[in-house]
PDB file of C-alpha atoms in Angstrom:
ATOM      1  CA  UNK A 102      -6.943  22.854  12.730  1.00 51.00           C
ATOM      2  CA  UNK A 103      -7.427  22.412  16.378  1.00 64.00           C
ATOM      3  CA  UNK A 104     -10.002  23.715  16.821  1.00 79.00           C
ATOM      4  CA  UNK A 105     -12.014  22.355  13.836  1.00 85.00           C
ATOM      5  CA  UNK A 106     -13.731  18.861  14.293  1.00 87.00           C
ATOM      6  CA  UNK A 107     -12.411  16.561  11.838  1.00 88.00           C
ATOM      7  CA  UNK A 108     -15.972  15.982  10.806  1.00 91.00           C
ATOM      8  CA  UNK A 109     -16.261  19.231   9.723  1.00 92.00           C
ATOM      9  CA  UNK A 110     -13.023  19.638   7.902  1.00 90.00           C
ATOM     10  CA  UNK A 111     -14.351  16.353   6.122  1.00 91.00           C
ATOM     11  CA  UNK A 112     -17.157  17.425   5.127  1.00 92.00           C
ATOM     12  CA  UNK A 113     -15.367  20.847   3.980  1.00 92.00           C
ATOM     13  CA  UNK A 114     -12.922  18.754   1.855  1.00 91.00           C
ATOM     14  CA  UNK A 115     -14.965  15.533   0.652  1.00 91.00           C
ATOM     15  CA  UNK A 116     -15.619  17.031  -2.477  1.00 91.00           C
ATOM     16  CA  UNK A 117     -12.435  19.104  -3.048  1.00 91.00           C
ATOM     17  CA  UNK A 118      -9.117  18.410  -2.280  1.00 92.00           C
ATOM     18  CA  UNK A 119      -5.387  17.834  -3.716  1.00 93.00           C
ATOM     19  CA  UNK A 120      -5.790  14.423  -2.969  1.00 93.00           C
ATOM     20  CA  UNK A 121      -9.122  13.391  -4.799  1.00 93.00           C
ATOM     21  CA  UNK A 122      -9.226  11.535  -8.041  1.00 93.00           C
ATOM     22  CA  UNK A 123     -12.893  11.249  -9.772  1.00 91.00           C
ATOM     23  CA  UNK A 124     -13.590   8.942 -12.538  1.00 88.00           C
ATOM     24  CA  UNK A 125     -16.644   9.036 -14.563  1.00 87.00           C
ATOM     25  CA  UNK A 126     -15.865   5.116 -15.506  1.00 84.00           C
ATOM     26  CA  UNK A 127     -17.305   2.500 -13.229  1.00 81.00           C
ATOM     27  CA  UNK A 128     -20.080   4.620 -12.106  1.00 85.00           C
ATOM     28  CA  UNK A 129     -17.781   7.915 -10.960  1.00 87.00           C
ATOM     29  CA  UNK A 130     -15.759   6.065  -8.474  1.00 89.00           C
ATOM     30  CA  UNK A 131     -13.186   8.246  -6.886  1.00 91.00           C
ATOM     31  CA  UNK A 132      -9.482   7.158  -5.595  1.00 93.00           C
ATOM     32  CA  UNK A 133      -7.222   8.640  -3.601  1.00 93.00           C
ATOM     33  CA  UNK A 134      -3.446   9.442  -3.759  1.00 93.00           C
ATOM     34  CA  UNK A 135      -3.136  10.483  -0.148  1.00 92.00           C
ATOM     35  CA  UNK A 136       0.134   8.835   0.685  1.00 91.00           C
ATOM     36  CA  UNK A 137      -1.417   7.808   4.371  1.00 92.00           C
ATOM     37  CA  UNK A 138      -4.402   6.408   2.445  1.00 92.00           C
ATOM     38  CA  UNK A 139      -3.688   2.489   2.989  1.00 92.00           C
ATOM     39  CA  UNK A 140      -6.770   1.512   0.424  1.00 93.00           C
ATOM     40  CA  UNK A 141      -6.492   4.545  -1.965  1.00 91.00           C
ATOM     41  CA  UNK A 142      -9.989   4.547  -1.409  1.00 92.00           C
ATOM     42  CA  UNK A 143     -11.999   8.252  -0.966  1.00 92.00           C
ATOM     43  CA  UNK A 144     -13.603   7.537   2.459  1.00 92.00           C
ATOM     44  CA  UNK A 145     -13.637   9.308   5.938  1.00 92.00           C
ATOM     45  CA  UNK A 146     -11.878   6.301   7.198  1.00 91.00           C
ATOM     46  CA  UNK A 147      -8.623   6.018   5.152  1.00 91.00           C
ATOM     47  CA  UNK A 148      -8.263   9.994   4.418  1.00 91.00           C
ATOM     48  CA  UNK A 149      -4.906  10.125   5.894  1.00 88.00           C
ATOM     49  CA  UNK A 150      -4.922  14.343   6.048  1.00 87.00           C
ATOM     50  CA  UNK A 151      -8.281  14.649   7.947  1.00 88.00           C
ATOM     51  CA  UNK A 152      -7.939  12.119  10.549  1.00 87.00           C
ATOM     52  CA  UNK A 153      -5.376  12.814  13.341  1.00 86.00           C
ATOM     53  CA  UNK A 154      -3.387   9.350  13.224  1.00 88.00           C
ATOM     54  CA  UNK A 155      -2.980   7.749  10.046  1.00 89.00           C
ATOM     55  CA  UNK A 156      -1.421   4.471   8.940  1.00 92.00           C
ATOM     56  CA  UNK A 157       0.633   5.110   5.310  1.00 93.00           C
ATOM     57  CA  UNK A 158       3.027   1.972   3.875  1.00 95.00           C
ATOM     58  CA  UNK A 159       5.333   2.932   1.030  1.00 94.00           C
ATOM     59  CA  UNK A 160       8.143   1.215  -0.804  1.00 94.00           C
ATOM     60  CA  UNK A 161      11.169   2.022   1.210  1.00 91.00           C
ATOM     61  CA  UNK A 162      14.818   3.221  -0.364  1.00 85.00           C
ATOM     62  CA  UNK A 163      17.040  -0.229  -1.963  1.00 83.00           C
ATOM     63  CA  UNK A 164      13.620  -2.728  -1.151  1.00 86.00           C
ATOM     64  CA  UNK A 165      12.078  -3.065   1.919  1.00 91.00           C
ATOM     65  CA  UNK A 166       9.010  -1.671   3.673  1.00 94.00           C
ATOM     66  CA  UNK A 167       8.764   2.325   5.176  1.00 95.00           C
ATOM     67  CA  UNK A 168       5.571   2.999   7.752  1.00 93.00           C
ATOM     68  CA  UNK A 169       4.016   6.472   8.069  1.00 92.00           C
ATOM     69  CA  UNK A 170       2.316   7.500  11.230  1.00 91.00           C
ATOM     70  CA  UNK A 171       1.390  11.323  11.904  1.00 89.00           C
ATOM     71  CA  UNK A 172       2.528  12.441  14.929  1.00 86.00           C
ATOM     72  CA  UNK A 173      -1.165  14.004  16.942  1.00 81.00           C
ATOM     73  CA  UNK A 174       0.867  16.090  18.965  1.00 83.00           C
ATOM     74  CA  UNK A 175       2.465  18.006  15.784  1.00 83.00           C
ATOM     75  CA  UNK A 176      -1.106  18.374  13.902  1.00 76.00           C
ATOM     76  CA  UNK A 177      -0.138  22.377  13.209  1.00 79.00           C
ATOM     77  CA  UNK A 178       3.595  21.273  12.137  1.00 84.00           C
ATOM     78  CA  UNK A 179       2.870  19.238   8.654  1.00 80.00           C
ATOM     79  CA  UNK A 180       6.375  19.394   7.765  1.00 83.00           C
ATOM     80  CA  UNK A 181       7.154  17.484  10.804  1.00 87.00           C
ATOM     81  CA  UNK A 182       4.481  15.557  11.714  1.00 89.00           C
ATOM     82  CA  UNK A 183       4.813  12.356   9.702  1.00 90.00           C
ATOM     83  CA  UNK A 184       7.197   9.506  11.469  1.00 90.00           C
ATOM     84  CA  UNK A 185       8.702   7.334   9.287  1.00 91.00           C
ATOM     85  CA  UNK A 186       9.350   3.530  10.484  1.00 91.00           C
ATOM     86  CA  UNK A 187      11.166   1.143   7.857  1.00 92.00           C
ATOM     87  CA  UNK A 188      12.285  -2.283   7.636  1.00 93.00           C
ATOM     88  CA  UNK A 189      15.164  -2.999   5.254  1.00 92.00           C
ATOM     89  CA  UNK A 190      14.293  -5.177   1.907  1.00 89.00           C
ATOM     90  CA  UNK A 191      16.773  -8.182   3.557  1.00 90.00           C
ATOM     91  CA  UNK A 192      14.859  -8.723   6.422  1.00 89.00           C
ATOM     92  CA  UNK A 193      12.457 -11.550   6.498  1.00 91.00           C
ATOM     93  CA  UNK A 194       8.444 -10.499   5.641  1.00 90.00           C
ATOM     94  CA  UNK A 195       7.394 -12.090   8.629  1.00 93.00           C
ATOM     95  CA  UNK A 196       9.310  -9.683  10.731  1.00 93.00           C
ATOM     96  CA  UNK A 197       8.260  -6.566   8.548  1.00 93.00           C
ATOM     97  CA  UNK A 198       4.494  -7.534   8.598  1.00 94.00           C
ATOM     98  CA  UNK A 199       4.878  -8.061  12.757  1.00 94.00           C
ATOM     99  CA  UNK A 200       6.526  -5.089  13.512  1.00 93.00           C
ATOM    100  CA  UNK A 201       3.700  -3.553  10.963  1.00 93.00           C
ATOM    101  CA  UNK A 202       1.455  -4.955  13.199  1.00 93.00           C
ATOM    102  CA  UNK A 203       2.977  -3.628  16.357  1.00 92.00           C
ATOM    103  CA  UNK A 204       3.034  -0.067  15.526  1.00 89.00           C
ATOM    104  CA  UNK A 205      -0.383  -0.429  14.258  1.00 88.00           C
ATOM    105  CA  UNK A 206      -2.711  -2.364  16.484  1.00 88.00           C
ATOM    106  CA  UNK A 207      -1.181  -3.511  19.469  1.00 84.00           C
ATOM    107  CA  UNK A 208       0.277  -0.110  20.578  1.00 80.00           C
ATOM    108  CA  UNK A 209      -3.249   0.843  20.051  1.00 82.00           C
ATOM    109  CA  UNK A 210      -3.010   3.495  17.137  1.00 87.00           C
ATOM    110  CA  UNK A 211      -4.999   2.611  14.847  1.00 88.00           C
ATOM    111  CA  UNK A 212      -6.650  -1.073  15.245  1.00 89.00           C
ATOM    112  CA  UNK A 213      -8.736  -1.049  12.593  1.00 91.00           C
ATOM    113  CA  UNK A 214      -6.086  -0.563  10.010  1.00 90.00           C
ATOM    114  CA  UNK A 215      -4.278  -3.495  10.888  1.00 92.00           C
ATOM    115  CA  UNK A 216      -5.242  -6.052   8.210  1.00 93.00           C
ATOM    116  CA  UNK A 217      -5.169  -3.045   5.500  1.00 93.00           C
ATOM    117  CA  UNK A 218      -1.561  -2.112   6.685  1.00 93.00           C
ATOM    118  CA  UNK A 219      -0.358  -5.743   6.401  1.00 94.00           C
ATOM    119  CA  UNK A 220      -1.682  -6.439   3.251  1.00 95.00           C
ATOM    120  CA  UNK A 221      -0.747  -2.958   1.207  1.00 95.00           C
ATOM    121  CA  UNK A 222       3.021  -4.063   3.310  1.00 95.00           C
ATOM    122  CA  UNK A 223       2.737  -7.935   1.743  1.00 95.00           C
ATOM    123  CA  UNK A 224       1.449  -6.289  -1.927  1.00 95.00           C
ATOM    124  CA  UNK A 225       5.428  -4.223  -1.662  1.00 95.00           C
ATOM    125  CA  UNK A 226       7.045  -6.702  -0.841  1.00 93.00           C
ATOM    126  CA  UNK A 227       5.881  -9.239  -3.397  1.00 93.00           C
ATOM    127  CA  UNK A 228       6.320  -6.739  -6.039  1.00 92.00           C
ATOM    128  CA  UNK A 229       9.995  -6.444  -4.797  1.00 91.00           C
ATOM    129  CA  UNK A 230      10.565 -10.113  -5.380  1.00 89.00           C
ATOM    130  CA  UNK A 231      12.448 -11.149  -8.560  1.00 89.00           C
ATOM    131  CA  UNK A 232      10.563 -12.548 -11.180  1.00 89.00           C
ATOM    132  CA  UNK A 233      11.144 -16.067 -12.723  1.00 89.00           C
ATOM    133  CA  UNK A 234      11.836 -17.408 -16.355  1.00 90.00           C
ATOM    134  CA  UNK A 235       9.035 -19.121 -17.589  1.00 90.00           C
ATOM    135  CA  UNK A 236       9.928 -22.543 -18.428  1.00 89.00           C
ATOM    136  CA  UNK A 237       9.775 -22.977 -22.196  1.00 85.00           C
ATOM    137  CA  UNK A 238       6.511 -24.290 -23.331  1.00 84.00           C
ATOM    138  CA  UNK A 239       6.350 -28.234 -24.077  1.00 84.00           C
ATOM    139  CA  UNK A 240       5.796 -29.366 -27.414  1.00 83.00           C
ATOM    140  CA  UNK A 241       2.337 -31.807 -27.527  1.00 87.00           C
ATOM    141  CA  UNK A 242       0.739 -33.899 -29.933  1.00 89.00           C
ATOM    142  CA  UNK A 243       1.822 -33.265 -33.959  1.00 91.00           C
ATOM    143  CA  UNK A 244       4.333 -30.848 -33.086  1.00 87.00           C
ATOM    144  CA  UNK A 245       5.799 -33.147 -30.971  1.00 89.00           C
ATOM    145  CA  UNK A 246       6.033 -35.687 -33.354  1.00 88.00           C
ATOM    146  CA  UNK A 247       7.802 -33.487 -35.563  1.00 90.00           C
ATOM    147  CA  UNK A 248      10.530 -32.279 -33.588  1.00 88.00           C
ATOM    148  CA  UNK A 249      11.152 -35.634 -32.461  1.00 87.00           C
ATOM    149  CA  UNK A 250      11.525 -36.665 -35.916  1.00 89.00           C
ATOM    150  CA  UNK A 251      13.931 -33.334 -36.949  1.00 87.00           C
ATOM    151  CA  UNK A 252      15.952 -34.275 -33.993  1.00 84.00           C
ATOM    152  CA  UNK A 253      16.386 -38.150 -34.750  1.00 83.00           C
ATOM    153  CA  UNK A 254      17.378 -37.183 -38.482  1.00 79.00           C
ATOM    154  CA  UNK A 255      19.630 -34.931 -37.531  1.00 78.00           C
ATOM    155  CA  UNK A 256      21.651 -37.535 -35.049  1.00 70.00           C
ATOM    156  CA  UNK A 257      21.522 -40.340 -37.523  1.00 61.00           C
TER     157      UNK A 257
END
């Protein structure tokens, strides 16, 4: 596709591709499930396949963070053009959403994915985080009464 504008093959695919996902709820929004889509959002500026570098975060392998950047050089090679970066699920978020931001913005790849790529990489990791018991729920006002009642019969 080098010698296609990727305005062109956007256009071409906007309507029609593997990745699209129409809804007629919510006034026929459409998704997609590109996996270098940061918003999963049908636009020319998250389409990971049609632009020539793309930002992708997925879950990586035992916790922890994977980045997906296509290589430009390797646009005719898909089945080699995707780098995967990862940071392991034990290493502090600050350090996964920095080096995030390194690969991103300040090697100059794709600034304007920065805050999108920290984010979807903050959403992983919080849904990697173990859940806590919910404290069990205090009883008020006649209830109260009650058990406090139950419990000082039962110890006399």
């Amino acid at each position: 596709m080098e010698n296609l504008s990727t305005d062109v093959i956007w256009e071409l695919c906007r309507n029609n591709n593997a990745y699209l996902v129409k809804r007629r709820t919510g006034g026929g929004v459409q998704f997609s499930r590109d996996p270098l889509n940061l918003m999963n959002k049908h636009s020319r500026k998250y389409n990971g396949f049609i632009n020539e570098k793309a930002v992708g975060i997925q879950e990586g392998d035992k916790g922890g963070v994977k980045l997906l950047t296509r290589n430009k050089d390797k646009s005719s090679k898909p089945a080699s053009n995707i780098i995967e970066t990862s940071w392991a699920g034990h290493k502090p978020a600050r350090k996964t959403y920095k080096g995030v931001v390194n690969q991103t913005a300040k090697q100059g790849y794709r600034a304007d994915l920065r805050a999108e790529a920290v984010a979807r990489a903050s959403a992983i990791r919080r849904s990697q985080r173990p859940t806590k018991d919910s404290p069990p729920k205090k009883l008020r006002g006649a209830k109260a009464r009650k058990a406090a009642a139950e419990k000082e019969g039962k110890s006399s």
